[in-house]
Each structure stands twice: as structure tokens, then as C-alpha cells.
Coordinates of C-alpha atoms in Angstrom, one line a residue:
X1 CA 0.0 0.0 0.0
X2 CA 1.4 3.5 -0.9
X3 CA 2.9 5.2 2.1
X4 CA 1.1 8.4 1.2
X5 CA -2.3 6.7 1.6
X6 CA -1.2 5.2 4.9
X7 CA -0.2 8.7 6.1
X8 CA -3.6 10.1 5.1
X9 CA -5.6 7.4 6.8
X10 CA -3.5 6.0 9.7
X11 CA -6.5 5.1 11.9
X12 CA -8.1 3.0 9.2
X13 CA -4.9 1.1 8.4
X14 CA -4.0 0.4 12.0
X15 CA -7.4 -0.6 13.3
X16 CA -8.9 -3.7 11.7
X17 CA -8.6 -5.6 8.4
X18 CA -12.4 -5.4 8.2
X19 CA -12.1 -1.7 7.3
X20 CA -10.0 -2.4 4.2
X21 CA -13.0 -2.5 1.9
X22 CA -13.7 1.2 3.0
X23 CA -10.0 2.0 2.2
X24 CA -10.3 0.3 -1.2
X25 CA -13.3 2.5 -1.9
X26 CA -11.4 5.7 -0.9
X27 CA -8.5 4.6 -3.2
X28 CA -11.0 4.1 -6.1
X29 CA -12.3 7.7 -5.6
X30 CA -8.8 9.1 -5.5
X31 CA -7.8 7.3 -8.7
X32 CA -10.9 8.5 -10.4
X33 CA -10.2 12.1 -9.4
X34 CA -6.7 11.9 -10.8
X35 CA -7.9 10.5 -14.1
X36 CA -10.5 13.2 -14.6
X37 CA -8.2 16.1 -13.7
X38 CA -9.7 16.6 -10.3
X39 CA -12.0 19.6 -9.8
X40 CA -13.6 21.6 -12.6
X41 CA -11.6 24.7 -13.5
X42 CA -14.7 26.8 -14.1
X43 CA -18.3 26.7 -15.2
X44 CA -20.9 29.0 -16.7
X45 CA -24.6 28.4 -16.2
X46 CA -26.7 30.1 -18.9
X47 CA -29.5 32.0 -17.2
X48 CA -31.4 32.9 -20.4
X49 CA -33.6 29.9 -20.2
X50 CA -34.6 27.1 -17.9
X51 CA -36.6 23.8 -18.0
X52 CA -38.8 21.9 -15.6
X53 CA -38.7 18.5 -14.1
X54 CA -40.0 15.7 -16.4
X55 CA -40.0 18.0 -19.4
X56 CA -39.1 16.9 -22.9
X57 CA -35.9 19.1 -22.8
X58 CA -34.8 17.4 -19.6
X59 CA -35.3 14.0 -21.2
X60 CA -33.3 15.0 -24.2
X61 CA -30.5 16.5 -22.0
X62 CA -30.3 13.3 -19.9
X63 CA -30.1 11.2 -23.0
X64 CA -27.3 13.4 -24.5
X65 CA -25.3 13.4 -21.2
X66 CA -25.7 9.6 -20.6
X67 CA -24.2 8.7 -23.9
X68 CA -21.6 11.4 -24.1
X69 CA -18.7 9.6 -22.2
X70 CA -18.8 6.6 -24.6
X71 CA -19.3 8.6 -27.8
X72 CA -17.1 11.5 -27.0
X73 CA -14.1 9.5 -25.9
X74 CA -13.8 7.7 -29.3
X75 CA -12.1 10.5 -31.1
X76 CA -11.9 13.0 -28.2
X77 CA -14.3 15.4 -30.0
X78 CA -18.1 15.2 -30.3
X79 CA -20.6 17.6 -31.8
X80 CA -24.3 16.4 -31.8
X81 CA -27.9 17.3 -31.3
X82 CA -30.6 15.3 -29.5
X83 CA -34.4 15.6 -29.9
X84 CA -36.6 18.0 -32.0
X85 CA -37.1 21.7 -31.9
X86 CA -38.2 23.4 -29.6
X87 CA -36.8 20.9 -27.1
X88 CA -33.6 20.0 -29.0
X89 CA -30.3 19.9 -27.1
X90 CA -27.1 20.9 -28.9
X91 CA -23.8 19.8 -27.4
X92 CA -20.0 20.0 -28.0
X93 CA -17.3 18.2 -26.0
X94 CA -13.5 18.2 -26.5
X95 CA -10.8 16.3 -24.7
X96 CA -7.2 17.4 -24.4
X97 CA -5.1 16.3 -27.4
X98 CA -2.7 14.4 -25.2
X99 CA -5.3 12.6 -23.1
X100 CA -5.8 8.9 -23.8
X101 CA -9.3 7.3 -24.2
X102 CA -9.6 6.3 -20.6
X103 CA -8.7 9.8 -19.3
X104 CA -11.1 11.4 -21.9
X105 CA -14.0 9.1 -20.9
X106 CA -13.4 9.6 -17.2
X107 CA -13.3 13.3 -17.6
X108 CA -16.5 13.4 -19.7
X109 CA -18.2 11.1 -17.3
X110 CA -17.5 13.5 -14.4
X111 CA -18.5 16.5 -16.5
X112 CA -21.8 14.9 -17.4
X113 CA -22.6 14.4 -13.7
X114 CA -21.2 17.7 -12.4
X115 CA -22.9 19.9 -14.9
X116 CA -26.4 18.5 -13.9
X117 CA -25.7 19.4 -10.3
X118 CA -24.0 22.8 -10.8
X119 CA -26.5 24.0 -13.4
X120 CA -29.5 21.8 -12.6
X121 CA -32.3 23.4 -14.6
X122 CA -30.4 25.7 -17.0
X123 CA -31.0 25.2 -20.7
X124 CA -27.4 26.0 -21.4
X125 CA -24.1 25.5 -19.6
X126 CA -20.4 25.0 -20.0
X127 CA -17.9 23.2 -17.7
X128 CA -14.1 22.9 -18.0
X129 CA -11.6 20.5 -16.6
X130 CA -7.9 19.9 -17.2
X131 CA -8.6 17.1 -19.6
X132 CA -11.9 18.0 -21.2
X133 CA -14.7 20.6 -21.7
X134 CA -18.4 20.3 -22.3
X135 CA -21.0 22.8 -23.5
X136 CA -24.7 22.2 -24.2
X137 CA -27.5 24.7 -25.2
X138 CA -31.1 24.9 -26.4
X139 CA -29.7 27.2 -29.2
X140 CA -27.8 25.8 -32.1
X141 CA -24.2 26.8 -31.7
X142 CA -22.7 23.8 -33.4
X143 CA -21.4 25.7 -36.4
X144 CA -20.6 29.0 -34.6
X145 CA -17.0 30.0 -34.1
X146 CA -17.9 32.0 -31.0
X147 CA -15.4 31.0 -28.3
X148 CA -17.0 32.2 -25.0
X149 CA -13.6 32.1 -23.3
X150 CA -12.6 31.9 -19.6
X151 CA -9.0 33.1 -18.5
X152 CA -7.1 31.5 -15.7
X153 CA -3.7 32.5 -14.5
X154 CA -1.0 31.8 -11.8
X155 CA -0.9 34.5 -9.1
X156 CA 2.9 34.5 -9.2
X157 CA 4.8 36.7 -11.6
X158 CA 8.2 36.7 -13.3
X159 CA 10.6 39.6 -13.2
X160 CA 11.4 39.5 -16.9
X161 CA 7.9 40.5 -18.1
X162 CA 8.9 41.9 -21.4
X163 CA 11.1 38.9 -22.3
X164 CA 8.3 36.5 -21.3
X165 CA 5.8 38.3 -23.5
X166 CA 8.2 38.3 -26.5
X167 CA 9.1 34.6 -26.2
X168 CA 5.5 33.6 -25.6
X169 CA 4.2 35.5 -28.6
X170 CA 6.8 33.7 -30.8
X171 CA 6.2 30.3 -29.3
X172 CA 2.4 30.6 -29.4
X173 CA 2.5 31.8 -33.0
X174 CA 4.6 28.8 -34.0
X175 CA 2.4 26.4 -32.1
X176 CA -0.7 27.9 -33.7
X177 CA 0.7 27.4 -37.2
X178 CA 1.3 23.7 -36.3
X179 CA -2.1 23.1 -34.7
X180 CA -4.1 24.8 -37.5
X181 CA -2.5 22.6 -40.1
X182 CA -2.8 19.3 -38.2
X183 CA -5.7 16.9 -38.3
X184 CA -6.3 17.1 -34.5
X185 CA -5.9 20.9 -34.4
X186 CA -3.5 20.4 -31.5
X187 CA 0.1 21.3 -30.7
X188 CA 2.6 21.5 -27.9
X189 CA 5.7 23.6 -27.9
X190 CA 8.7 24.8 -25.9
X191 CA 11.3 27.5 -26.1
X192 CA 14.6 27.3 -24.2
X193 CA 16.9 29.9 -22.7
X194 CA 14.1 32.0 -21.0
X195 CA 15.9 32.6 -17.7
X196 CA 18.3 30.7 -15.4
X197 CA 15.5 30.2 -12.9
X198 CA 13.0 29.1 -15.5
X199 CA 15.0 27.7 -18.4
X200 CA 12.0 26.6 -20.6
X201 CA 8.6 27.9 -21.5
X202 CA 6.0 25.3 -22.4
X203 CA 2.8 25.8 -24.4
X204 CA -0.2 23.8 -25.5
X205 CA -2.8 25.0 -28.1
X206 CA -5.9 23.3 -29.3
X207 CA -9.0 23.9 -31.5
X208 CA -12.1 21.8 -32.0
X209 CA -11.2 19.6 -35.0
X210 CA -14.2 20.8 -37.0
X211 CA -12.7 24.3 -37.4
X212 CA -11.0 25.1 -40.7
X213 CA -7.2 25.9 -40.6
X214 CA -7.9 29.6 -40.9
X215 CA -10.7 29.6 -38.3
X216 CA -8.5 27.7 -35.9
X217 CA -5.6 30.1 -36.5
X218 CA -7.8 33.1 -36.0
X219 CA -9.4 31.7 -32.8
X220 CA -6.0 30.9 -31.2
X221 CA -4.5 34.2 -32.2
X222 CA -7.4 36.1 -30.6
X223 CA -6.4 34.6 -27.3
X224 CA -2.8 35.8 -27.2
X225 CA -2.5 38.6 -29.6
X226 CA -2.5 40.6 -27.4
X227 CA -2.4 38.5 -24.3
X228 CA -5.1 39.5 -21.7
X229 CA -3.7 42.2 -19.4
X230 CA -4.2 40.1 -16.2
X231 CA -2.1 37.3 -17.7
X232 CA 0.9 39.4 -18.6
X233 CA 4.1 38.4 -16.7
X234 CA 2.4 35.5 -14.9
X235 CA 4.3 32.2 -14.4
X236 CA 1.5 30.3 -16.0
X237 CA -1.9 30.9 -17.6
X238 CA -4.6 29.5 -19.8
X239 CA -7.5 30.8 -21.8
X240 CA -10.2 28.1 -22.1
X241 CA -12.9 28.5 -24.8
X242 CA -15.4 26.0 -26.3
X243 CA -13.7 26.4 -29.7
X244 CA -10.0 26.9 -28.8
X245 CA -7.7 26.9 -25.9
X246 CA -4.2 28.1 -25.1
X247 CA -2.0 27.3 -22.0
X248 CA 1.5 28.1 -21.0
X249 CA 3.6 27.1 -18.0
X250 CA 7.3 27.4 -16.9
X251 CA 7.4 23.6 -16.2
X252 CA 6.3 20.8 -18.4
X253 CA 2.6 19.8 -18.1
X254 CA 2.0 17.5 -21.0
X255 CA 3.2 13.9 -21.5
X256 CA 4.1 13.9 -25.1
X257 CA 7.2 15.3 -26.9
X258 CA 7.0 19.0 -27.9
X259 CA 5.9 19.3 -31.5
X260 CA 7.6 22.7 -31.8
X261 CA 11.0 23.5 -30.3
X262 CA 12.6 26.9 -30.3
X263 CA 15.8 28.3 -28.9
X264 CA 15.9 31.9 -27.7
X265 CA 19.1 34.0 -27.4
X266 CA 20.5 34.0 -23.9
X267 CA 19.3 36.8 -21.6
X268 CA 22.6 38.8 -21.8
X269 CA 23.1 38.1 -25.5
X270 CA 22.9 40.8 -28.2
X271 CA 20.3 40.3 -30.9
X272 CA 20.9 36.8 -32.3
X273 CA 19.1 34.7 -34.9
X274 CA 16.4 32.4 -33.5
X275 CA 17.1 28.7 -33.6
X276 CA 14.1 26.6 -34.4
X277 CA 13.3 22.9 -34.9
X278 CA 10.0 21.2 -35.4
X279 CA 9.6 17.5 -34.7

């Protein structure tokens, strides 16, 4: 048994073996939480419309959400409608490009349950996690490029604000080009030689795969060109939208090799050419 778990529940472990089923249940919950990306990052409950218990809209919504984890985890992206107007439910879900099928399904399963509790009678809602996002509405937004974004950022800042902004713009632009021209509309990237304290900047960008290359590029660029004021100089930040997402950190946060790799001039160097490689 992991020592960290023993430390968390010493009374259970030291008491009686009959309590081990309870501990096994706790372990199951902890594992599920790690797969789904723990708590939701944010949610938006649309207050423009509501539905009643046992209504046709509620039935359609429950049907959509009950089949979402299995359908949405096949490719990591699902766009569908359930029912007939005026009780039709429109939904979009997207899993992170580096999430495997199990992580995607677990995240969508949690999203489907949480969104019904957080926005119980709203005809529209969005919820975001580290590994997935979900939006549904009574209005047809399936072919809209409206992003309805939510910014999140680290409260800690760097001292080299201008350098961070310059390198981020270069790296996010390169990653955007990669993502917009890939099938999954997803890319990771890194740039080295930021500072001695934080040697490397890491980014991840993603669009829903149904966007055209130009729409994906425009969506992503709108998130960082310019970067939202509250995010400037922060040690990490993300902007989450239903159509596209950007994220950067000063430590690696994805599990696949970086698709775009850049090398910046050293801090004290004069103007030098940029070194770049893409893999």
C-alpha cells in the first residue's frame, strides 16, 4: 500500500482488516479524481432559459449526457444534437489532445454528472476541466466560431515580463501554425533559454477539429495577440474556450514530446538569430 495513503488514513490502516473495503473505496475515488483532472476549473450556467422536471428538454438532455462519455471518448471530440425543436439539445465536447481514451472518458463522465448538479435546470451550460470541456445549449451553436472564453492564471509573476511576453508570442504563434495545419488541431511547444531560474517555457494550443485551418488560427491568435492584461508576466496561464484553448507554464505539463521546439538568445546576449526545430 502506498505510504502516502497510509499517512492520510493511519487510523483506518492500524485498526482492523475489516475496514480495508472502505479504504479500497477511498482509493478508487482518489484514482478516479486523478484521471478526470480533479475539480472543474470553471463553469458557466446560462441564465437565459430554464426547463422543468420531467420536461421533454430534460429527457433529451439526460439522453445526451448519458451517452456522451462513450461517444465523446472515441475521437476526443463530439458535436451532436438530440431531440426535436423546440426541445432540442445541442452539445459539444472536447478532450485534451494528449489525453488517452480512458482519461477522456473519465473526464466526460465527471463533466456529465457535475454539470447537472451545478446548473440543474439551465437550458445551457459550460464546464471545464484539465482534460476536457463540455457545453450544451437549447440554441444551435454547433457551427458557430464564438469561443466564449474563460481566462485562468497563476498568481505568481516573473521579473522578466517583457522577455516572457516576447518569447510567448513567438512560441504561441509557431504552435498555432502547427495546430491549425494538423488533423487534430492540437500542438505542444517549448522554447529554451528563458531565464536561469525558468529555463524553458511550455505551451499547448488546441482547437475543435471541425474548425478550418484559418478559423483555428484566428481563434487561437485572438487569445494571445494581445495576451489578456491580467495574464501578462504570470508564471503560468490558460484561456479556455469552447472552440479553442491556449495554455503556458514554466514547467512541463503534458506527457508527449513537444511538437515545436525553439531556442531563444541568452538573456545577456545581443540580438541573435532564433534557432528553431520542429519534430
